PDB file of C-alpha atoms in Angstrom:
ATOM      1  CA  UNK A   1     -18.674  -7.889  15.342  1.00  0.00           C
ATOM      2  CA  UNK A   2     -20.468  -6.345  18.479  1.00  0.00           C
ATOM      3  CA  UNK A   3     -21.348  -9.820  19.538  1.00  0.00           C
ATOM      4  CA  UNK A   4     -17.505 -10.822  19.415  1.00  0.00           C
ATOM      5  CA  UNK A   5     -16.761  -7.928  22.226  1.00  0.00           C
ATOM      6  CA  UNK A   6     -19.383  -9.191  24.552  1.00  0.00           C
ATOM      7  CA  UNK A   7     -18.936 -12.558  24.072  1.00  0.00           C
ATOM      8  CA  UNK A   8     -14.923 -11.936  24.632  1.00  0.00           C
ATOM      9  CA  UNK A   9     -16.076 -10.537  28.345  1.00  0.00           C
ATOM     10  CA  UNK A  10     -17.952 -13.467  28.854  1.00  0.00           C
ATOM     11  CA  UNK A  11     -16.237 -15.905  28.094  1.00  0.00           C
ATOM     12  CA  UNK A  12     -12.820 -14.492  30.258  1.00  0.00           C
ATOM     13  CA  UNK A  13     -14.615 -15.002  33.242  1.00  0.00           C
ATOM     14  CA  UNK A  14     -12.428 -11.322  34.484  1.00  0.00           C
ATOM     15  CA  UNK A  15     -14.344  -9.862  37.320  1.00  0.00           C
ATOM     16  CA  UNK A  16     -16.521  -6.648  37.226  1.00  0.00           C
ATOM     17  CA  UNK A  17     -13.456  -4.553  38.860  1.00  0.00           C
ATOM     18  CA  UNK A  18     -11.162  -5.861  35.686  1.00  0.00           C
ATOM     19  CA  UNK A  19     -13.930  -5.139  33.175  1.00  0.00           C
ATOM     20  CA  UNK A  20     -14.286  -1.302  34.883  1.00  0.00           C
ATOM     21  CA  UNK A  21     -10.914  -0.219  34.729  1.00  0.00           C
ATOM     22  CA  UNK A  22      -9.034  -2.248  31.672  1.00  0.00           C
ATOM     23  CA  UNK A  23     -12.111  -3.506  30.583  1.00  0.00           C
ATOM     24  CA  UNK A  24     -13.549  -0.108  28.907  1.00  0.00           C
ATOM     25  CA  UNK A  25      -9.616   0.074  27.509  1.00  0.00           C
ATOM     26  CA  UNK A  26      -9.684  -3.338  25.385  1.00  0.00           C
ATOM     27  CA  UNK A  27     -13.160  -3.012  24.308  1.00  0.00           C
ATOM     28  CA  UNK A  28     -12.077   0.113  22.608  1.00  0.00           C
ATOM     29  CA  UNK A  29      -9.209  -1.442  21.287  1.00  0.00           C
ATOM     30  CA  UNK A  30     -11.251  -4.011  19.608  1.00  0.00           C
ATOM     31  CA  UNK A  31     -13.315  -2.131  17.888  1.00  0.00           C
ATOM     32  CA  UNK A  32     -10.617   0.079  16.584  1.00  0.00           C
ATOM     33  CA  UNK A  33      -8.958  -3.265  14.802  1.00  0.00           C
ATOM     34  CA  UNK A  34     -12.489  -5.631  14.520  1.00  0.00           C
ATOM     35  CA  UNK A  35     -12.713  -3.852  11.271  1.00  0.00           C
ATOM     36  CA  UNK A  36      -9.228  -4.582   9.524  1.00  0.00           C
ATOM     37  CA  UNK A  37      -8.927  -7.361  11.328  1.00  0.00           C
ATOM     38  CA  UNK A  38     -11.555  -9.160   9.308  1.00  0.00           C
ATOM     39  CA  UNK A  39     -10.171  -7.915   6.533  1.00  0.00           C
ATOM     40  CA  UNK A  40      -6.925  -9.817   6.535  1.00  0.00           C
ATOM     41  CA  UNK A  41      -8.449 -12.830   7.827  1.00  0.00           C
ATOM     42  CA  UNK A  42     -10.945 -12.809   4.838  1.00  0.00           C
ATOM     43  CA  UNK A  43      -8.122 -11.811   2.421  1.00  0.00           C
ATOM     44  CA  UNK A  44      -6.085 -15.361   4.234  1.00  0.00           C
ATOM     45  CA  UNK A  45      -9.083 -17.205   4.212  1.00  0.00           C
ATOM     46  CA  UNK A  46     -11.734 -16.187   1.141  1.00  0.00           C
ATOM     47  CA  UNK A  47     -14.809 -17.339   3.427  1.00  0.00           C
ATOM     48  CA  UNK A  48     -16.720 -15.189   5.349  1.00  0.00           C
ATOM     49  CA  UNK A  49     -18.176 -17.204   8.610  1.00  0.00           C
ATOM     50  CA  UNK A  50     -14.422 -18.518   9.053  1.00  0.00           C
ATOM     51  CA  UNK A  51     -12.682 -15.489   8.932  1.00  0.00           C
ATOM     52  CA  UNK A  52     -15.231 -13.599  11.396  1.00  0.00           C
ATOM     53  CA  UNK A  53     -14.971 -16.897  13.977  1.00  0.00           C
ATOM     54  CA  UNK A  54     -10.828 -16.439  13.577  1.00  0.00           C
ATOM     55  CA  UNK A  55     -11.352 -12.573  14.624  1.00  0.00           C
ATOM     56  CA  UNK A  56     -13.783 -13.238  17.427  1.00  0.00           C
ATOM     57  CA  UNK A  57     -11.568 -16.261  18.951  1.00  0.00           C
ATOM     58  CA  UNK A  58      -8.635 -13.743  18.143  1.00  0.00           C
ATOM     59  CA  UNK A  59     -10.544 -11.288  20.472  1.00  0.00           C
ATOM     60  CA  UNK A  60     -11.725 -13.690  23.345  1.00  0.00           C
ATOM     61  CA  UNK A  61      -7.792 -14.769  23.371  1.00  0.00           C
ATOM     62  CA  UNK A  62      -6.293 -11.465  24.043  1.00  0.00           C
ATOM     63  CA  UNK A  63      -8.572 -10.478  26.391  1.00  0.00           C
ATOM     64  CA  UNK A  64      -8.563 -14.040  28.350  1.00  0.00           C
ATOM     65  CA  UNK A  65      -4.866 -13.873  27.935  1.00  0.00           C
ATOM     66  CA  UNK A  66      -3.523 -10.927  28.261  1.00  0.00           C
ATOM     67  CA  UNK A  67      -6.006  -7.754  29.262  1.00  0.00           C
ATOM     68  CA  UNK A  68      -3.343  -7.216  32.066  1.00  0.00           C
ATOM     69  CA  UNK A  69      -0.818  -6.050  29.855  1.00  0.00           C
ATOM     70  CA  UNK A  70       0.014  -2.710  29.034  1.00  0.00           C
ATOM     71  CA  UNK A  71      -2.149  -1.200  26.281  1.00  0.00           C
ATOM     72  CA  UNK A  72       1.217  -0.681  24.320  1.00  0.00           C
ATOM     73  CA  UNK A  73       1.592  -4.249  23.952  1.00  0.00           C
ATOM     74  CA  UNK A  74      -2.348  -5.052  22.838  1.00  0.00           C
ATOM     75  CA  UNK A  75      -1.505  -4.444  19.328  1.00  0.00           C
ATOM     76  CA  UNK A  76       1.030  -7.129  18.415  1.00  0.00           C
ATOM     77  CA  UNK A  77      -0.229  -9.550  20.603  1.00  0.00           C
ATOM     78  CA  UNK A  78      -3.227  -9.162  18.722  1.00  0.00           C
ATOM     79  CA  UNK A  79      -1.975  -9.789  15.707  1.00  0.00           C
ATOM     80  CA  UNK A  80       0.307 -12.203  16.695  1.00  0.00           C
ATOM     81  CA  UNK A  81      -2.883 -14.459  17.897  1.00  0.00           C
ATOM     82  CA  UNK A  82      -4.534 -13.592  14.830  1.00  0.00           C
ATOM     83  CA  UNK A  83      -2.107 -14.426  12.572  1.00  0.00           C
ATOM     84  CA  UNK A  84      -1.602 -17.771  14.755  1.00  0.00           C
ATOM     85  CA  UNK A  85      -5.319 -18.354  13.838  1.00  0.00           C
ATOM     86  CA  UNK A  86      -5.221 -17.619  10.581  1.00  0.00           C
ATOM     87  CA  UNK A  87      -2.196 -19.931   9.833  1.00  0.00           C
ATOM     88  CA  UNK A  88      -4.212 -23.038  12.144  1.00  0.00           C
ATOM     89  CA  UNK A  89      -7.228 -22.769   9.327  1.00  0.00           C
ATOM     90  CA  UNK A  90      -5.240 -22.673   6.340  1.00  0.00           C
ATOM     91  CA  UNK A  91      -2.867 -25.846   7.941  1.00  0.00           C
ATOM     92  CA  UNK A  92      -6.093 -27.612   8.846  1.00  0.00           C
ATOM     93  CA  UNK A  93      -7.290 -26.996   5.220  1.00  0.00           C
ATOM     94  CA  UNK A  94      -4.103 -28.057   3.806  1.00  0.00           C
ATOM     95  CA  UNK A  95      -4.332 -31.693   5.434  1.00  0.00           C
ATOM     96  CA  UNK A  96      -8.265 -31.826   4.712  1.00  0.00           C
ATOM     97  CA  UNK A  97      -7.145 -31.062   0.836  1.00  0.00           C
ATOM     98  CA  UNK A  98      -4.459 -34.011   0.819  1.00  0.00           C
ATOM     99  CA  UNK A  99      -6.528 -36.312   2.215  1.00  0.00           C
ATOM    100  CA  UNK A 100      -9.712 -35.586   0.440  1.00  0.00           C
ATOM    101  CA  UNK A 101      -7.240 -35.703  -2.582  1.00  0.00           C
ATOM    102  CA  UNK A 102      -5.730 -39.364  -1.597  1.00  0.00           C
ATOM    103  CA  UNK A 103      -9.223 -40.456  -1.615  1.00  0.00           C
ATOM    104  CA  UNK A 104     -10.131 -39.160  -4.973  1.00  0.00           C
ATOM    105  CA  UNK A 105     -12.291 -36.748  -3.492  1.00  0.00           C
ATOM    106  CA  UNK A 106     -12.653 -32.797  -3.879  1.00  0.00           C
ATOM    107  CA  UNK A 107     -12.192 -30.339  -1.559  1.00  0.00           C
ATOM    108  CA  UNK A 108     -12.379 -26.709  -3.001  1.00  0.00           C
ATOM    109  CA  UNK A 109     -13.828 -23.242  -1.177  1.00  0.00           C
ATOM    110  CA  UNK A 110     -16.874 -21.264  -3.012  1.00  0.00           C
ATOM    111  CA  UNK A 111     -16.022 -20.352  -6.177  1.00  0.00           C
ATOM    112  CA  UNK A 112     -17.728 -16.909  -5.387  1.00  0.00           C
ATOM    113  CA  UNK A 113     -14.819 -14.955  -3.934  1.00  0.00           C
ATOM    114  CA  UNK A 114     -16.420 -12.908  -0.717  1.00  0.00           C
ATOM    115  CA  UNK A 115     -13.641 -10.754  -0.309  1.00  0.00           C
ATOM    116  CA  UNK A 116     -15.016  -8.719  -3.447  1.00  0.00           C
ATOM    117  CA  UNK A 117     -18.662  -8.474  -1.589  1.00  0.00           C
ATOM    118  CA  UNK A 118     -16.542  -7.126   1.592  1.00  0.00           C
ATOM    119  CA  UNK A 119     -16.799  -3.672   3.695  1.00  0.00           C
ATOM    120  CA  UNK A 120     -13.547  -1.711   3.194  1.00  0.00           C
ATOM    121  CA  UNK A 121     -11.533  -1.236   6.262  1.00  0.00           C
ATOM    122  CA  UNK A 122     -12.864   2.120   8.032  1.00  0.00           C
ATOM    123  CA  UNK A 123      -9.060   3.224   8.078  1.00  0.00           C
ATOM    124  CA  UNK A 124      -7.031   6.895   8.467  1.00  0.00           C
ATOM    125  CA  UNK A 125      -4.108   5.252   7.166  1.00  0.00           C
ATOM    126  CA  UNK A 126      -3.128   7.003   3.819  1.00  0.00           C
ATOM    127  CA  UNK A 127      -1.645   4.042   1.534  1.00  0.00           C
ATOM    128  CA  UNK A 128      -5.698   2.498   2.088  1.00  0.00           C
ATOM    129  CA  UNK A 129      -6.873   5.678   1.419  1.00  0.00           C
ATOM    130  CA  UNK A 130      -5.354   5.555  -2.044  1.00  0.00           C
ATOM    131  CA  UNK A 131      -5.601   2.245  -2.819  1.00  0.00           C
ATOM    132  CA  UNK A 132      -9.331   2.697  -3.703  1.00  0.00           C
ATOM    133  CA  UNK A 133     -11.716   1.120  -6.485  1.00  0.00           C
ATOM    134  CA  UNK A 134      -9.898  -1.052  -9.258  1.00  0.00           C
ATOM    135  CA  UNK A 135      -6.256  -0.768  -7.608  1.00  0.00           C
ATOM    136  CA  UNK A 136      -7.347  -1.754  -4.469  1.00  0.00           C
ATOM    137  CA  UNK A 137      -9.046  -5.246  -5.766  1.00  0.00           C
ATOM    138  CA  UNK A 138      -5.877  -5.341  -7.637  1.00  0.00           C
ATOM    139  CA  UNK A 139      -3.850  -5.485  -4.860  1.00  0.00           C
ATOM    140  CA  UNK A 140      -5.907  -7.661  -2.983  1.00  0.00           C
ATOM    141  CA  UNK A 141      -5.752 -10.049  -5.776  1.00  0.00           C
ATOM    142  CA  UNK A 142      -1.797  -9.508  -6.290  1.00  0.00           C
ATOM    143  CA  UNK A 143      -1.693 -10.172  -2.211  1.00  0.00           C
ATOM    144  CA  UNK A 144      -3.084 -13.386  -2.710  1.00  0.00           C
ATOM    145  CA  UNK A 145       0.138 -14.367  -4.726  1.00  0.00           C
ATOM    146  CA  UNK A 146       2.253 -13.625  -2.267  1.00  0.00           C
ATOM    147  CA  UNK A 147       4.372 -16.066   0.467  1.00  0.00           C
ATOM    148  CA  UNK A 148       2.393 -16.229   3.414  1.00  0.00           C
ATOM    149  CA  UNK A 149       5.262 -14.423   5.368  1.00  0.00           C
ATOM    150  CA  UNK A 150       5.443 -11.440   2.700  1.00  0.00           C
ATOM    151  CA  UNK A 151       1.835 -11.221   2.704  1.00  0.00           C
ATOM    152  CA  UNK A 152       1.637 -10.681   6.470  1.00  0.00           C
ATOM    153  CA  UNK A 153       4.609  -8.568   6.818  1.00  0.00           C
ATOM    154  CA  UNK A 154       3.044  -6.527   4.154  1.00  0.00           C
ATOM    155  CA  UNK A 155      -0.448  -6.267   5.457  1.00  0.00           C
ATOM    156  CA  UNK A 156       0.982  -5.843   8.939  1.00  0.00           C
ATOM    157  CA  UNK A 157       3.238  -2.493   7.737  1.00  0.00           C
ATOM    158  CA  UNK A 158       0.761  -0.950   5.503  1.00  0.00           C
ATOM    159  CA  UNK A 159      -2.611  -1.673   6.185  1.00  0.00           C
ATOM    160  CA  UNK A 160      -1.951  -1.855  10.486  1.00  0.00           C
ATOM    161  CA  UNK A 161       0.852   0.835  10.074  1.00  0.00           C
ATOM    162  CA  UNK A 162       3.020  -1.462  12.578  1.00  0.00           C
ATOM    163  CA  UNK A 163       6.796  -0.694  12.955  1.00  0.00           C
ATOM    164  CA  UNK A 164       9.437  -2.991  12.213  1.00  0.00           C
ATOM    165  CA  UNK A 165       9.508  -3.664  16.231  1.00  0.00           C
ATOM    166  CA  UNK A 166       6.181  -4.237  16.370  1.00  0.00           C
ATOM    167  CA  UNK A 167       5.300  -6.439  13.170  1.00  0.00           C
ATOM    168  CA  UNK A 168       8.596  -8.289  14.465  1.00  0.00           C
ATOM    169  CA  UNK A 169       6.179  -9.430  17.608  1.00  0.00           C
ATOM    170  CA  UNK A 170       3.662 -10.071  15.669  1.00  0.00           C
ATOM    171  CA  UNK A 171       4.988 -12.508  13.502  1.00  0.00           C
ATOM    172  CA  UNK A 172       7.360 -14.176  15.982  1.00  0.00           C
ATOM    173  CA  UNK A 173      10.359 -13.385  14.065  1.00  0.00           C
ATOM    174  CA  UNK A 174      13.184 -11.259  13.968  1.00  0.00           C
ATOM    175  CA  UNK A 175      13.314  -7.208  12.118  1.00  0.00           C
ATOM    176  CA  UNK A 176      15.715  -8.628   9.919  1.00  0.00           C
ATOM    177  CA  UNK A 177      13.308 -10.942   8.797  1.00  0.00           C
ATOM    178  CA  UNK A 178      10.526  -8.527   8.663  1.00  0.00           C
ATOM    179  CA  UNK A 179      12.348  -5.891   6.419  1.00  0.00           C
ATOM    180  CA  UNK A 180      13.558  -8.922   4.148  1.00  0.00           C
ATOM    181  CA  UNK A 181       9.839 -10.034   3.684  1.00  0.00           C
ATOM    182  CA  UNK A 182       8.581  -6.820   3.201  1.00  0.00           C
ATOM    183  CA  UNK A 183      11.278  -5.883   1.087  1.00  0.00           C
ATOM    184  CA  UNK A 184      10.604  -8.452  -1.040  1.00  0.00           C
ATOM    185  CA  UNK A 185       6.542  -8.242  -1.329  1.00  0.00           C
ATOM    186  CA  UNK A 186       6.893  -4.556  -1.903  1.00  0.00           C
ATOM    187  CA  UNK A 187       8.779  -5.383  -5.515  1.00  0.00           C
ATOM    188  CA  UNK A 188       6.803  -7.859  -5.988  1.00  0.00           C
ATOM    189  CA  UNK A 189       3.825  -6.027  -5.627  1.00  0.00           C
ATOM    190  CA  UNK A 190       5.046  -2.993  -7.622  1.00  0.00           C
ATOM    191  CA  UNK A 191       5.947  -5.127 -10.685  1.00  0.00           C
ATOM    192  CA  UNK A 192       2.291  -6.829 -10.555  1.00  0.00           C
ATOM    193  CA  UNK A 193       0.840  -3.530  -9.966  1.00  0.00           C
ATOM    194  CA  UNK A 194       3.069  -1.383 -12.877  1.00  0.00           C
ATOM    195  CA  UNK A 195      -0.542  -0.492 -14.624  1.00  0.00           C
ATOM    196  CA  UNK A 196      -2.304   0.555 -11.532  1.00  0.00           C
ATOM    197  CA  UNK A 197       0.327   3.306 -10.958  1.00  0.00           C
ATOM    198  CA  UNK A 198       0.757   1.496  -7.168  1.00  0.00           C
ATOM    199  CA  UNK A 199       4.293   3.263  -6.327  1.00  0.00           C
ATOM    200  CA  UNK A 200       3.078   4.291  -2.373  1.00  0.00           C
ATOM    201  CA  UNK A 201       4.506   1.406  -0.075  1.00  0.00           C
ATOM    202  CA  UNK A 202       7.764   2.658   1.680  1.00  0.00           C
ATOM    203  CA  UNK A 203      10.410   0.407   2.799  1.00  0.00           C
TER     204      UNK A 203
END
């Protein structure tokens, strides 16, 4: 991941006044999220090299795009790209998998599943610090069942500990929308989850 933050400077092109005063801000920024950032992209996208290229771009995009911005807004922009990213893979893979399937082909990812080879997110947040050991691949594994839009407004709440506001901006939709997707993951998740005792997500 270090590589992503320099290559993000490089690649902006943002002068060596920029990269003095907001500069030092982002990079810090980045390396707060790099961590859980690759986690939800591996969790979206169950391959390894993808997922950290959909962080890094993720990276290079906020800080080409928008290192001007107030720090307060970093966050959902962030995800908001990422997200963005995320869903441009899984669309590309989508039409690769009808086509490949017109022609009588196969197109399938690695059966190994690298999200179970993974670092954990180095997180303070207290719903990852419980969801450790068994429950947590549990939950990783009920995530996967999930609508794409109750997956991320899950992830996004829980895992990122974004408000309503925030997750909102994220995901380029309204809080109505958010609380209605999250509402619905969260019972989804609890009934998949009954054995694992995982009764700590809050609407």
């Amino acid at each position: 991941m270090e590589l992503a933050l320099v290559t993000a400077h490089k690649e902006t092109g943002l002068d060596r006044e920029c990269a003095l005063d907001s500069g030092v801000e982002i990079e810090a920024f980045l390396r707060e999220v790099e961590t859980r950032a690759f986690r939800i992209a591996l969790l979206n996208i169950r391959d390894r090299d993808e997922a950290l290229d959909i962080v890094q771009d993720a990276m290079i995009r906020l800080v080409r795009g928008y290192s001007q911005r107030p720090s307060t807004e970093w966050r959902p922009l962030f995800y908001r790209i990422l997200q963005n990213r995320i869903r441009d893979v899984q669309r590309r893979r989508s039409v690769r998998s009808r086509v490949m399937s017109f022609f009588g082909g196969v197109a399938s990812d690695d059966e190994q599943d690298p999200l179970l080879t993974a670092p954990g997110p180095k997180s303070d947040n207290p719903f990852e610090r419980v969801a450790a050991g068994d429950a947590m691949l549990a939950l990783e594994q009920a995530l996967l069942t999930l609508p794409p839009r109750q997956r991320e407004a899950f992830m996004l709440r829980n895992f990122e500990g974004l408000d309503v506001l925030q997750t909102a901006a994220a995901m380029k939709c309204t809080e109505g929308s958010v609380k209605t997707h999250y509402s619905r993951a969260v019972h989804k998740l609890r009934e998949l989850l009954k054995e694992h005792g995982e009764e700590r997500s809050d609407e």
